[in-house]
Amino acid sequence: MAGIFDVPAGLIMRVLPDEIEVLVASRGEDNPYEAEEKAKLNTGLYCETVMATRALLHVPHALEDPHWAHNPDVALNMVSYLGVPLMWPDNEVFGAICVLDNKKRDYQDKYVELLWEIKKSIERDFVVIEQQRQLVANNNELRGALERLTALQDELLRSEKLAALGAVVAGISHELNTPIGNSLLAASTLQCHAADFAADMGRGLTRSRMQEFVGTVEQGAAILMRSLEHAAKLLGTFKQLVEDQSAADRRRFDLGDTVRKVLVELGHAIQDSGHRVHCAIEPGIEMESYPQQLALVVTHLVSNAVRHAFLPGTGGTVRISAQPDGLGQVALTVSDDGVGIPQANLGRVFDPFFTTRLGHGGSGLGLHIVYKLVTATLHGSVEVSSEPGQGACFTVVLPLSAPAAMQKPETGTRIQRT
Ligand SMILES: Nc1ncnc2c1ncn2[C@@H]1O[C@H](COP(=O)(O)OP(=O)(O)OP(=O)(O)O)[C@@H](O)[C@H]1O
Ligand SMILES: [Mg+2]
């Protein structure tokens, strides 16, 4: 620019809060200004006027103009000036662009036009700079929002877990209430009978009185046994629910063998039910996972089918099969040809304490335990499908090689329910 205008000094000036800075200076021997040089404002500089009026200023010769004769640039022998303001896209003043000379200059219009063109091209760059700044700001804002969201999600997860724990504790207390209440009643009844019997002993006992007492004790003891067994069974179930599976035994095993072993263990229960359980898993599906936990899953699914799927007096069939997908996963299905699960219950069967057998030995924890074991320990997913009257089908998709407990994430795979 300085070359075209044939001047010693071409400058881009930037205004700071209370100073003005030479941002860019043309490199010529006669240029008395240097980049990064700063000057105080309110000293009567040419550029100040340009910035204040936001208009072009042309001073052909300062010494011929009483208004400009004593401005600070005259001391540097810069007696002629042509400058225009530089504006940010939001119309804030950035500074000025100008040419200064040490002799009188009457610039022709085309020079003035050229200066305006240079000004406009710089201002177009400002638009790009501003857009970039906006992008960075937006980006930071987005990043901040994402961080806040993640924090919120963690917090939600924590409170959700606490709420779930609260519900489990409430459910456990409720479930244990019945057997423990019955036990207490039986024990206190026995106590009363024993006290009566002791009083009678002083008066002499008849044979029938003794028989009556033995009968009462037997009855009471039987109630106590039943109730306490029920409580113990419940506690066993609760233990499965809360047991820390991180210490679980991970090893290599054959899927079919493990499932068949479970069926042998369930032998009595299956036989008593009168239903058929058919395992069609081919040998040779090798897994590196947690066989005990997998066995528990199969136990719950098969005993559920036997207990819930069939109407009394009807015989049914439960089928177990497994299909490896060739990509490191296997789909294990336990299906029955029983009554099925009503559509309204399908989304709830995995919830803790959901049971249709309340008061008939169901605590509604079986499938919740299945869900927890499958997702958290076995790193798989479980879903259920059912058409009314067509039986139910539980599908458990498992990795053939489950991650070792150390690498286990805090939560399991999300459940999918159909
Ligand atoms: N194969 C099935 N056919 C029909 N209904 C089923 C089947 N499996 C589960 N259900 C339904 O799902 C409910 C929940 O099952 P879950 O195993 O969680 O509890 P439960 O068997 O009732 O009690 P628990 O297992 O704690 O003794 C059952 O009460 C039953 O209504
Ligand atoms: Mg069950």
Tab-separated table of C-alpha atoms and ligand atoms in Angstrom:
chain	number	residue	atom	x	y	z
A	1	MET	CA	0.000	0.000	0.000
A	2	ALA	CA	2.801	2.378	0.910
A	3	GLY	CA	4.469	1.593	-2.439
A	4	ILE	CA	1.338	2.304	-4.468
A	5	PHE	CA	0.622	5.518	-2.614
A	6	ASP	CA	4.329	6.336	-2.762
A	7	VAL	CA	4.506	7.315	0.900
A	8	PRO	CA	7.046	6.505	3.640
A	9	ALA	CA	4.330	5.222	6.009
A	10	GLY	CA	1.312	2.971	5.481
A	11	LEU	CA	-0.272	1.832	8.754
A	12	ILE	CA	-3.011	-0.287	10.192
A	13	MET	CA	-3.884	1.045	13.619
A	14	ARG	CA	-5.786	-0.791	16.322
A	15	VAL	CA	-7.531	0.934	19.173
A	16	LEU	CA	-7.027	-0.451	22.690
A	17	PRO	CA	-8.989	0.645	25.781
A	18	ASP	CA	-6.938	3.787	26.319
A	19	GLU	CA	-4.184	3.590	23.743
A	20	ILE	CA	-3.770	3.211	20.035
A	21	GLU	CA	-1.339	0.661	18.633
A	22	VAL	CA	0.500	0.366	15.335
A	23	LEU	CA	-0.613	-3.119	14.328
A	24	VAL	CA	1.023	-3.257	10.896
A	25	ALA	CA	3.558	-0.786	9.562
A	26	SER	CA	5.023	-0.667	6.059
A	27	ARG	CA	8.722	-1.423	6.034
A	28	GLY	CA	10.533	1.560	4.600
A	29	GLU	CA	13.567	3.433	5.768
A	30	ASP	CA	11.681	6.697	6.109
A	31	ASN	CA	8.820	5.209	8.101
A	32	PRO	CA	9.080	6.645	11.604
A	33	TYR	CA	6.441	4.188	12.924
A	34	GLU	CA	7.070	0.604	14.029
A	35	ALA	CA	4.657	-2.233	14.631
A	36	GLU	CA	3.597	-2.710	18.275
A	37	GLU	CA	4.376	0.928	19.025
A	38	LYS	CA	1.652	2.489	21.173
A	39	ALA	CA	0.493	6.051	21.713
A	40	LYS	CA	-1.826	7.639	24.258
A	41	LEU	CA	-5.307	8.554	23.111
A	42	ASN	CA	-6.792	12.057	23.359
A	43	THR	CA	-3.639	13.627	22.048
A	44	GLY	CA	-5.053	14.883	18.749
A	45	LEU	CA	-3.756	12.141	16.438
A	46	TYR	CA	-5.136	12.005	12.883
A	47	CYS	CA	-6.382	8.467	13.437
A	48	GLU	CA	-8.331	9.514	16.536
A	49	THR	CA	-10.434	11.811	14.403
A	50	VAL	CA	-11.002	9.041	11.842
A	51	MET	CA	-12.157	6.681	14.583
A	52	ALA	CA	-14.314	9.281	16.318
A	53	THR	CA	-16.050	10.460	13.138
A	54	ARG	CA	-15.943	7.006	11.508
A	55	ALA	CA	-15.221	8.859	8.304
A	56	LEU	CA	-12.420	9.462	5.849
A	57	LEU	CA	-9.904	12.112	6.804
A	58	HIS	CA	-7.672	13.785	4.280
A	59	VAL	CA	-5.159	16.364	5.518
A	60	PRO	CA	-3.084	17.523	2.483
A	61	HIS	CA	-0.648	19.534	4.563
A	62	ALA	CA	-0.954	19.917	8.327
A	63	LEU	CA	1.173	23.001	8.559
A	64	GLU	CA	-1.157	24.813	6.179
A	65	ASP	CA	-4.136	23.905	8.347
A	66	PRO	CA	-4.308	25.596	11.790
A	67	HIS	CA	-6.441	22.694	13.154
A	68	TRP	CA	-3.726	20.120	12.390
A	69	ALA	CA	-0.587	22.234	12.676
A	70	HIS	CA	0.271	20.956	16.177
A	71	ASN	CA	-0.780	17.344	16.074
A	72	PRO	CA	1.750	14.783	17.472
A	73	ASP	CA	2.533	13.281	14.037
A	74	VAL	CA	3.858	16.612	12.832
A	75	ALA	CA	6.710	16.141	15.291
A	76	LEU	CA	7.652	13.074	13.206
A	77	ASN	CA	7.431	15.208	10.095
A	78	MET	CA	4.308	13.395	8.928
A	79	VAL	CA	2.484	16.402	7.565
A	80	SER	CA	0.016	14.780	5.185
A	81	TYR	CA	-2.538	12.155	6.030
A	82	LEU	CA	-5.185	10.034	4.317
A	83	GLY	CA	-7.061	7.532	6.483
A	84	VAL	CA	-10.324	5.610	6.812
A	85	PRO	CA	-11.814	3.768	9.783
A	86	LEU	CA	-11.719	-0.015	10.134
A	87	MET	CA	-14.876	-1.489	11.645
A	88	TRP	CA	-15.720	-4.862	13.216
A	89	PRO	CA	-18.770	-6.635	11.731
A	90	ASP	CA	-20.860	-5.434	14.711
A	91	ASN	CA	-19.939	-1.855	13.807
A	92	GLU	CA	-17.531	-1.401	16.717
A	93	VAL	CA	-14.394	0.507	15.778
A	94	PHE	CA	-11.331	-1.666	15.230
A	95	GLY	CA	-8.974	1.166	14.297
A	96	ALA	CA	-7.892	2.881	11.115
A	97	ILE	CA	-5.885	2.329	7.959
A	98	CYS	CA	-3.881	5.253	6.684
A	99	VAL	CA	-0.990	6.569	4.678
A	100	LEU	CA	1.263	9.414	5.879
A	101	ASP	CA	3.782	11.492	3.995
A	102	ASN	CA	6.430	14.038	4.866
A	103	LYS	CA	5.281	16.387	2.106
A	104	LYS	CA	2.073	17.899	0.848
A	105	ARG	CA	-0.255	15.400	-0.875
A	106	ASP	CA	-3.498	15.991	-2.738
A	107	TYR	CA	-4.693	12.494	-3.417
A	108	GLN	CA	-6.768	11.902	-6.535
A	109	ASP	CA	-10.116	10.177	-6.169
A	110	LYS	CA	-8.794	6.851	-7.431
A	111	TYR	CA	-6.358	6.734	-4.476
A	112	VAL	CA	-9.195	7.405	-2.092
A	113	GLU	CA	-11.214	4.653	-3.761
A	114	LEU	CA	-8.266	2.291	-3.498
A	115	LEU	CA	-7.975	2.972	0.225
A	116	TRP	CA	-11.686	2.180	0.641
A	117	GLU	CA	-11.182	-1.078	-1.272
A	118	ILE	CA	-8.291	-2.089	0.988
A	119	LYS	CA	-10.413	-1.189	4.004
A	120	LYS	CA	-13.283	-3.355	2.725
A	121	SER	CA	-11.083	-6.351	2.079
A	122	ILE	CA	-9.659	-6.135	5.623
A	123	GLU	CA	-13.173	-5.863	7.020
A	124	ARG	CA	-14.168	-8.999	5.091
A	125	ASP	CA	-11.375	-10.772	7.007
A	126	PHE	CA	-12.864	-9.418	10.218
A	127	VAL	CA	-16.123	-11.158	9.340
A	128	VAL	CA	-14.252	-14.460	8.981
A	129	ILE	CA	-12.377	-13.826	12.252
A	130	GLU	CA	-15.643	-13.049	13.995
A	131	GLN	CA	-17.268	-16.196	12.598
A	132	GLN	CA	-14.351	-18.278	13.812
A	133	ARG	CA	-14.545	-16.649	17.218
A	134	GLN	CA	-18.247	-17.422	17.317
A	135	LEU	CA	-17.564	-21.032	16.326
A	136	VAL	CA	-14.983	-21.447	19.073
A	137	ALA	CA	-17.376	-19.854	21.568
A	138	ASN	CA	-20.200	-22.131	20.415
A	139	ASN	CA	-17.889	-25.073	20.640
A	140	ASN	CA	-16.886	-24.181	24.179
A	141	GLU	CA	-20.496	-23.671	25.074
A	142	LEU	CA	-21.385	-27.072	23.627
A	143	ARG	CA	-18.507	-28.707	25.436
A	144	GLY	CA	-19.649	-27.084	28.661
A	145	ALA	CA	-23.209	-28.256	28.083
A	146	LEU	CA	-21.990	-31.775	27.397
A	147	GLU	CA	-19.932	-31.794	30.573
A	148	ARG	CA	-22.904	-30.553	32.570
A	149	LEU	CA	-25.084	-33.242	30.975
A	150	THR	CA	-22.609	-35.988	31.783
A	151	ALA	CA	-22.379	-34.811	35.378
A	152	LEU	CA	-26.158	-34.702	35.602
A	153	GLN	CA	-26.411	-38.172	34.125
A	154	ASP	CA	-23.960	-39.552	36.700
A	155	GLU	CA	-25.944	-37.880	39.430
A	156	LEU	CA	-29.195	-39.302	38.070
A	157	LEU	CA	-27.681	-42.746	37.840
A	158	ARG	CA	-26.529	-42.488	41.448
A	159	SER	CA	-29.931	-41.362	42.692
A	160	GLU	CA	-31.642	-43.963	40.503
A	161	LYS	CA	-29.461	-46.639	42.064
A	162	LEU	CA	-30.278	-45.341	45.536
A	163	ALA	CA	-33.989	-45.340	44.712
A	164	ALA	CA	-33.711	-48.890	43.371
A	165	LEU	CA	-31.842	-49.940	46.500
A	166	GLY	CA	-34.548	-48.320	48.640
A	167	ALA	CA	-37.234	-50.226	46.760
A	168	VAL	CA	-35.342	-53.490	47.194
A	169	VAL	CA	-34.872	-52.912	50.916
A	170	ALA	CA	-38.574	-52.067	51.302
A	171	GLY	CA	-39.520	-55.169	49.304
A	172	ILE	CA	-37.244	-57.422	51.325
A	173	SER	CA	-38.657	-56.148	54.629
A	174	HIS	CA	-42.167	-56.663	53.326
A	175	GLU	CA	-41.439	-60.187	52.105
A	176	LEU	CA	-39.709	-61.246	55.316
A	177	ASN	CA	-42.526	-59.848	57.407
A	178	THR	CA	-44.850	-62.783	56.773
A	179	PRO	CA	-42.584	-65.716	57.684
A	180	ILE	CA	-41.043	-63.889	60.619
A	181	GLY	CA	-44.473	-62.770	61.872
A	182	ASN	CA	-45.759	-66.353	61.587
A	183	SER	CA	-42.700	-67.659	63.417
A	184	LEU	CA	-43.192	-65.168	66.229
A	185	LEU	CA	-46.843	-66.117	66.566
A	186	ALA	CA	-46.005	-69.829	66.615
A	187	ALA	CA	-43.208	-69.333	69.151
A	188	SER	CA	-45.336	-67.245	71.510
A	189	THR	CA	-48.201	-69.753	71.245
A	190	LEU	CA	-45.757	-72.538	72.132
A	191	GLN	CA	-44.548	-70.456	75.075
A	192	CYS	CA	-48.103	-70.101	76.406
A	193	HIS	CA	-48.786	-73.795	75.955
A	194	ALA	CA	-45.559	-74.650	77.753
A	195	ALA	CA	-46.515	-72.371	80.675
A	196	ASP	CA	-49.985	-73.999	80.925
A	197	PHE	CA	-48.412	-77.413	80.727
A	198	ALA	CA	-45.955	-76.559	83.515
A	199	ALA	CA	-48.885	-75.425	85.724
A	200	ASP	CA	-50.761	-78.636	84.938
A	201	MET	CA	-47.695	-80.683	85.834
A	202	GLY	CA	-48.062	-79.528	89.469
A	203	ARG	CA	-51.594	-80.895	89.543
A	204	GLY	CA	-50.622	-84.192	87.975
A	205	LEU	CA	-50.842	-85.032	84.291
A	206	THR	CA	-53.192	-87.326	82.503
A	207	ARG	CA	-52.018	-89.273	79.455
A	208	SER	CA	-54.416	-87.414	77.189
A	209	ARG	CA	-53.155	-84.072	78.495
A	210	MET	CA	-49.634	-85.130	77.623
A	211	GLN	CA	-50.721	-86.283	74.154
A	212	GLU	CA	-52.506	-83.003	73.614
A	213	PHE	CA	-49.373	-81.075	74.547
A	214	VAL	CA	-47.146	-83.144	72.248
A	215	GLY	CA	-49.614	-82.515	69.419
A	216	THR	CA	-49.547	-78.768	70.091
A	217	VAL	CA	-45.740	-78.725	70.162
A	218	GLU	CA	-45.550	-80.695	66.915
A	219	GLN	CA	-47.984	-78.341	65.229
A	220	GLY	CA	-46.157	-75.242	66.462
A	221	ALA	CA	-42.776	-76.643	65.482
A	222	ALA	CA	-44.089	-77.460	61.995
A	223	ILE	CA	-45.337	-73.869	61.535
A	224	LEU	CA	-41.996	-72.588	62.813
A	225	MET	CA	-40.059	-74.841	60.437
A	226	ARG	CA	-42.152	-73.850	57.420
A	227	SER	CA	-41.929	-70.157	58.178
A	228	LEU	CA	-38.240	-70.171	58.904
A	229	GLU	CA	-37.526	-72.266	55.807
A	230	HIS	CA	-39.454	-69.736	53.765
A	231	ALA	CA	-37.463	-66.919	55.359
A	232	ALA	CA	-34.205	-68.769	54.699
A	233	LYS	CA	-35.195	-69.319	51.049
A	234	LEU	CA	-36.031	-65.636	50.722
A	235	LEU	CA	-32.712	-64.676	52.243
A	236	GLY	CA	-30.983	-67.017	49.779
A	237	THR	CA	-32.705	-65.225	46.912
A	238	PHE	CA	-31.821	-61.817	48.311
A	239	LYS	CA	-28.243	-62.966	48.616
A	240	GLN	CA	-28.160	-63.809	44.911
A	241	LEU	CA	-29.469	-60.350	44.269
A	242	VAL	CA	-26.844	-58.427	46.174
A	243	GLU	CA	-23.892	-60.788	46.031
A	244	ASP	CA	-20.761	-59.173	44.712
A	245	GLN	CA	-20.130	-61.000	41.473
A	246	SER	CA	-16.755	-59.372	40.951
A	247	ALA	CA	-15.096	-62.317	42.666
A	248	ALA	CA	-17.063	-64.734	40.453
A	249	ASP	CA	-15.255	-67.705	39.034
A	250	ARG	CA	-14.506	-67.110	35.357
A	251	ARG	CA	-13.428	-70.145	33.398
A	252	ARG	CA	-13.711	-72.143	30.206
A	253	PHE	CA	-16.700	-74.499	29.942
A	254	ASP	CA	-19.047	-76.161	27.519
A	255	LEU	CA	-22.432	-74.438	27.353
A	256	GLY	CA	-24.472	-77.616	26.726
A	257	ASP	CA	-22.773	-79.505	29.582
A	258	THR	CA	-23.453	-76.675	32.007
A	259	VAL	CA	-27.128	-76.412	31.065
A	260	ARG	CA	-27.614	-80.193	31.265
A	261	LYS	CA	-26.022	-80.209	34.732
A	262	VAL	CA	-28.601	-77.620	35.819
A	263	LEU	CA	-31.405	-79.827	34.533
A	264	VAL	CA	-30.073	-82.789	36.522
A	265	GLU	CA	-30.063	-80.621	39.651
A	266	LEU	CA	-33.621	-79.476	38.923
A	267	GLY	CA	-34.571	-83.129	38.264
A	268	HIS	CA	-37.020	-83.514	41.158
A	269	ALA	CA	-38.763	-80.232	40.597
A	270	ILE	CA	-39.162	-81.000	36.893
A	271	GLN	CA	-40.373	-84.531	37.513
A	272	ASP	CA	-42.859	-83.387	40.154
A	273	SER	CA	-44.293	-80.882	37.718
A	274	GLY	CA	-44.980	-83.530	35.129
A	275	HIS	CA	-43.745	-81.301	32.302
A	276	ARG	CA	-41.000	-82.080	29.794
A	277	VAL	CA	-37.813	-80.116	29.592
A	278	HIS	CA	-35.902	-80.671	26.384
A	279	CYS	CA	-32.348	-79.424	25.936
A	280	ALA	CA	-31.235	-79.207	22.306
A	281	ILE	CA	-27.843	-77.587	22.790
A	282	GLU	CA	-25.170	-79.263	20.713
A	283	PRO	CA	-21.913	-80.027	22.445
A	284	GLY	CA	-18.892	-77.970	21.518
A	285	ILE	CA	-20.111	-74.422	22.253
A	286	GLU	CA	-17.128	-73.351	24.322
A	287	MET	CA	-17.446	-70.334	26.569
A	288	GLU	CA	-15.003	-68.396	28.686
A	289	SER	CA	-17.365	-66.906	31.217
A	290	TYR	CA	-19.034	-67.465	34.565
A	291	PRO	CA	-20.632	-70.944	34.635
A	292	GLN	CA	-22.165	-70.590	38.113
A	293	GLN	CA	-23.960	-67.402	37.180
A	294	LEU	CA	-25.082	-68.860	33.863
A	295	ALA	CA	-26.397	-71.911	35.728
A	296	LEU	CA	-28.423	-69.621	38.015
A	297	VAL	CA	-29.928	-67.875	34.993
A	298	VAL	CA	-30.987	-71.189	33.463
A	299	THR	CA	-32.331	-72.387	36.831
A	300	HIS	CA	-34.582	-69.341	37.177
A	301	LEU	CA	-35.810	-69.477	33.570
A	302	VAL	CA	-36.565	-73.207	33.621
A	303	SER	CA	-38.221	-73.186	37.057
A	304	ASN	CA	-40.319	-70.191	35.990
A	305	ALA	CA	-41.514	-72.032	32.884
A	306	VAL	CA	-42.371	-75.106	34.902
A	307	ARG	CA	-44.116	-73.072	37.625
A	308	HIS	CA	-45.886	-70.362	35.647
A	309	ALA	CA	-46.359	-71.494	32.057
A	310	PHE	CA	-48.830	-74.335	32.347
A	311	LEU	CA	-52.343	-74.564	33.687
A	312	PRO	CA	-52.864	-77.239	36.360
A	313	GLY	CA	-53.549	-80.608	34.861
A	314	THR	CA	-51.990	-79.827	31.488
A	315	GLY	CA	-48.628	-81.157	30.348
A	316	GLY	CA	-46.228	-78.848	28.605
A	317	THR	CA	-42.806	-78.734	27.052
A	318	VAL	CA	-39.914	-76.406	27.794
A	319	ARG	CA	-37.214	-76.190	25.131
A	320	ILE	CA	-33.697	-74.917	25.593
A	321	SER	CA	-31.516	-74.209	22.598
A	322	ALA	CA	-28.414	-72.200	21.705
A	323	GLN	CA	-27.220	-70.634	18.459
A	324	PRO	CA	-23.740	-69.164	18.159
A	325	ASP	CA	-23.759	-66.234	15.709
A	326	GLY	CA	-20.223	-66.829	14.465
A	327	LEU	CA	-19.256	-63.362	15.699
A	328	GLY	CA	-18.381	-64.274	19.254
A	329	GLN	CA	-21.902	-64.326	20.688
A	330	VAL	CA	-24.390	-67.049	21.447
A	331	ALA	CA	-28.176	-66.747	21.757
A	332	LEU	CA	-29.548	-69.019	24.458
A	333	THR	CA	-33.321	-69.449	24.395
A	334	VAL	CA	-35.650	-70.970	26.955
A	335	SER	CA	-39.135	-71.259	25.523
A	336	ASP	CA	-42.322	-72.999	26.511
A	337	ASP	CA	-45.659	-73.824	24.915
A	338	GLY	CA	-47.688	-72.635	27.878
A	339	VAL	CA	-50.155	-69.828	28.541
A	340	GLY	CA	-47.715	-67.036	27.734
A	341	ILE	CA	-47.268	-63.686	29.463
A	342	PRO	CA	-49.960	-61.029	28.975
A	343	GLN	CA	-48.785	-58.043	26.933
A	344	ALA	CA	-49.343	-55.743	29.917
A	345	ASN	CA	-46.886	-57.749	32.037
A	346	LEU	CA	-44.150	-58.164	29.427
A	347	GLY	CA	-42.468	-54.900	30.330
A	348	ARG	CA	-42.594	-55.641	34.056
A	349	VAL	CA	-41.428	-59.211	34.498
A	350	PHE	CA	-37.800	-58.146	35.008
A	351	ASP	CA	-38.751	-55.597	37.683
A	352	PRO	CA	-37.894	-56.576	41.242
A	353	PHE	CA	-40.887	-57.957	43.191
A	354	PHE	CA	-43.094	-58.296	40.142
A	355	THR	CA	-44.936	-61.577	40.575
A	356	THR	CA	-48.317	-63.028	39.708
A	357	ARG	CA	-47.802	-65.569	42.492
A	358	LEU	CA	-47.982	-63.302	45.493
A	359	GLY	CA	-48.844	-65.403	48.521
A	360	HIS	CA	-48.116	-68.591	46.595
A	361	GLY	CA	-44.381	-68.656	47.112
A	362	GLY	CA	-43.475	-66.079	44.494
A	363	SER	CA	-41.354	-63.142	45.546
A	364	GLY	CA	-40.873	-61.741	42.038
A	365	LEU	CA	-37.116	-61.648	42.253
A	366	GLY	CA	-36.221	-64.526	39.923
A	367	LEU	CA	-36.236	-62.610	36.653
A	368	HIS	CA	-34.698	-59.531	38.233
A	369	ILE	CA	-31.787	-61.704	39.316
A	370	VAL	CA	-31.630	-63.108	35.772
A	371	TYR	CA	-31.486	-59.576	34.386
A	372	LYS	CA	-28.748	-58.536	36.792
A	373	LEU	CA	-26.629	-61.634	36.229
A	374	VAL	CA	-26.954	-61.461	32.448
A	375	THR	CA	-26.209	-57.779	32.097
A	376	ALA	CA	-23.720	-57.104	34.866
A	377	THR	CA	-21.752	-60.324	35.208
A	378	LEU	CA	-22.180	-62.140	31.905
A	379	HIS	CA	-22.140	-58.916	29.861
A	380	GLY	CA	-25.056	-59.941	27.722
A	381	SER	CA	-28.651	-58.911	27.205
A	382	VAL	CA	-31.949	-60.618	27.857
A	383	GLU	CA	-35.336	-60.164	26.288
A	384	VAL	CA	-38.686	-61.834	26.454
A	385	SER	CA	-41.345	-62.302	23.820
A	386	SER	CA	-44.736	-63.861	24.167
A	387	GLU	CA	-47.991	-64.216	22.323
A	388	PRO	CA	-50.985	-65.004	24.521
A	389	GLY	CA	-51.628	-68.730	24.476
A	390	GLN	CA	-48.431	-69.380	22.505
A	391	GLY	CA	-46.029	-69.635	25.416
A	392	ALA	CA	-43.131	-67.401	26.370
A	393	CYS	CA	-39.624	-67.226	24.981
A	394	PHE	CA	-36.667	-65.800	26.896
A	395	THR	CA	-33.600	-65.048	24.776
A	396	VAL	CA	-30.284	-64.436	26.442
A	397	VAL	CA	-27.531	-63.156	24.147
A	398	LEU	CA	-24.103	-63.693	25.657
A	399	PRO	CA	-20.535	-63.057	24.583
A	400	LEU	CA	-18.697	-66.388	24.324
A	401	SER	CA	-15.872	-64.678	26.145
A	402	ALA	CA	-17.117	-62.454	28.959
A	403	PRO	CA	-14.813	-59.665	30.080
A	404	ALA	CA	-12.938	-60.467	33.284
A	405	ALA	CA	-14.471	-58.951	36.407
A	406	MET	CA	-11.728	-56.345	36.760
A	407	GLN	CA	-12.704	-54.696	33.443
A	408	LYS	CA	-16.359	-54.843	34.302
A	409	PRO	CA	-18.161	-51.519	33.751
A	410	GLU	CA	-20.398	-50.284	36.520
A	411	THR	CA	-23.640	-50.940	34.694
A	412	GLY	CA	-24.648	-53.689	32.374
A	413	THR	CA	-25.903	-53.664	28.819
A	414	ARG	CA	-29.284	-52.047	28.466
A	415	ILE	CA	-32.160	-54.394	28.510
A	416	GLN	CA	-34.406	-54.762	25.509
A	417	ARG	CA	-37.877	-55.925	26.064
A	418	THR	CA	-40.303	-56.957	23.396
B	1	LIG	N1	-42.429	-68.976	31.326
B	1	LIG	C1	-43.350	-68.166	31.861
B	1	LIG	N2	-44.642	-68.238	31.483
B	1	LIG	C2	-45.569	-67.425	32.001
B	1	LIG	N3	-45.303	-66.473	32.922
B	1	LIG	C3	-44.034	-66.329	33.339
B	1	LIG	C4	-42.998	-67.162	32.840
B	1	LIG	N4	-41.849	-66.781	33.423
B	1	LIG	C5	-42.153	-65.753	34.241
B	1	LIG	N5	-43.454	-65.482	34.213
B	1	LIG	C6	-44.168	-64.402	34.930
B	1	LIG	O1	-43.189	-63.479	35.392
B	1	LIG	C7	-43.381	-63.224	36.786
B	1	LIG	C8	-42.064	-62.866	37.399
B	1	LIG	O2	-41.187	-63.946	37.435
B	1	LIG	P1	-40.067	-64.001	38.549
B	1	LIG	O3	-39.237	-65.204	38.327
B	1	LIG	O4	-39.386	-62.701	38.576
B	1	LIG	O5	-40.904	-64.094	39.887
B	1	LIG	P2	-41.666	-65.353	40.475
B	1	LIG	O6	-41.304	-66.578	39.735
B	1	LIG	O7	-43.098	-65.006	40.536
B	1	LIG	O8	-41.090	-65.416	41.958
B	1	LIG	P3	-39.630	-65.955	42.383
B	1	LIG	O9	-38.882	-66.303	41.133
B	1	LIG	O10	-39.024	-64.795	43.102
B	1	LIG	O11	-39.889	-67.114	43.253
B	1	LIG	C9	-44.009	-64.498	37.297
B	1	LIG	O12	-44.734	-64.242	38.479
B	1	LIG	C10	-44.920	-64.883	36.137
B	1	LIG	O13	-46.117	-64.152	36.172
B	2	MG	MG	-39.314	-67.069	39.356
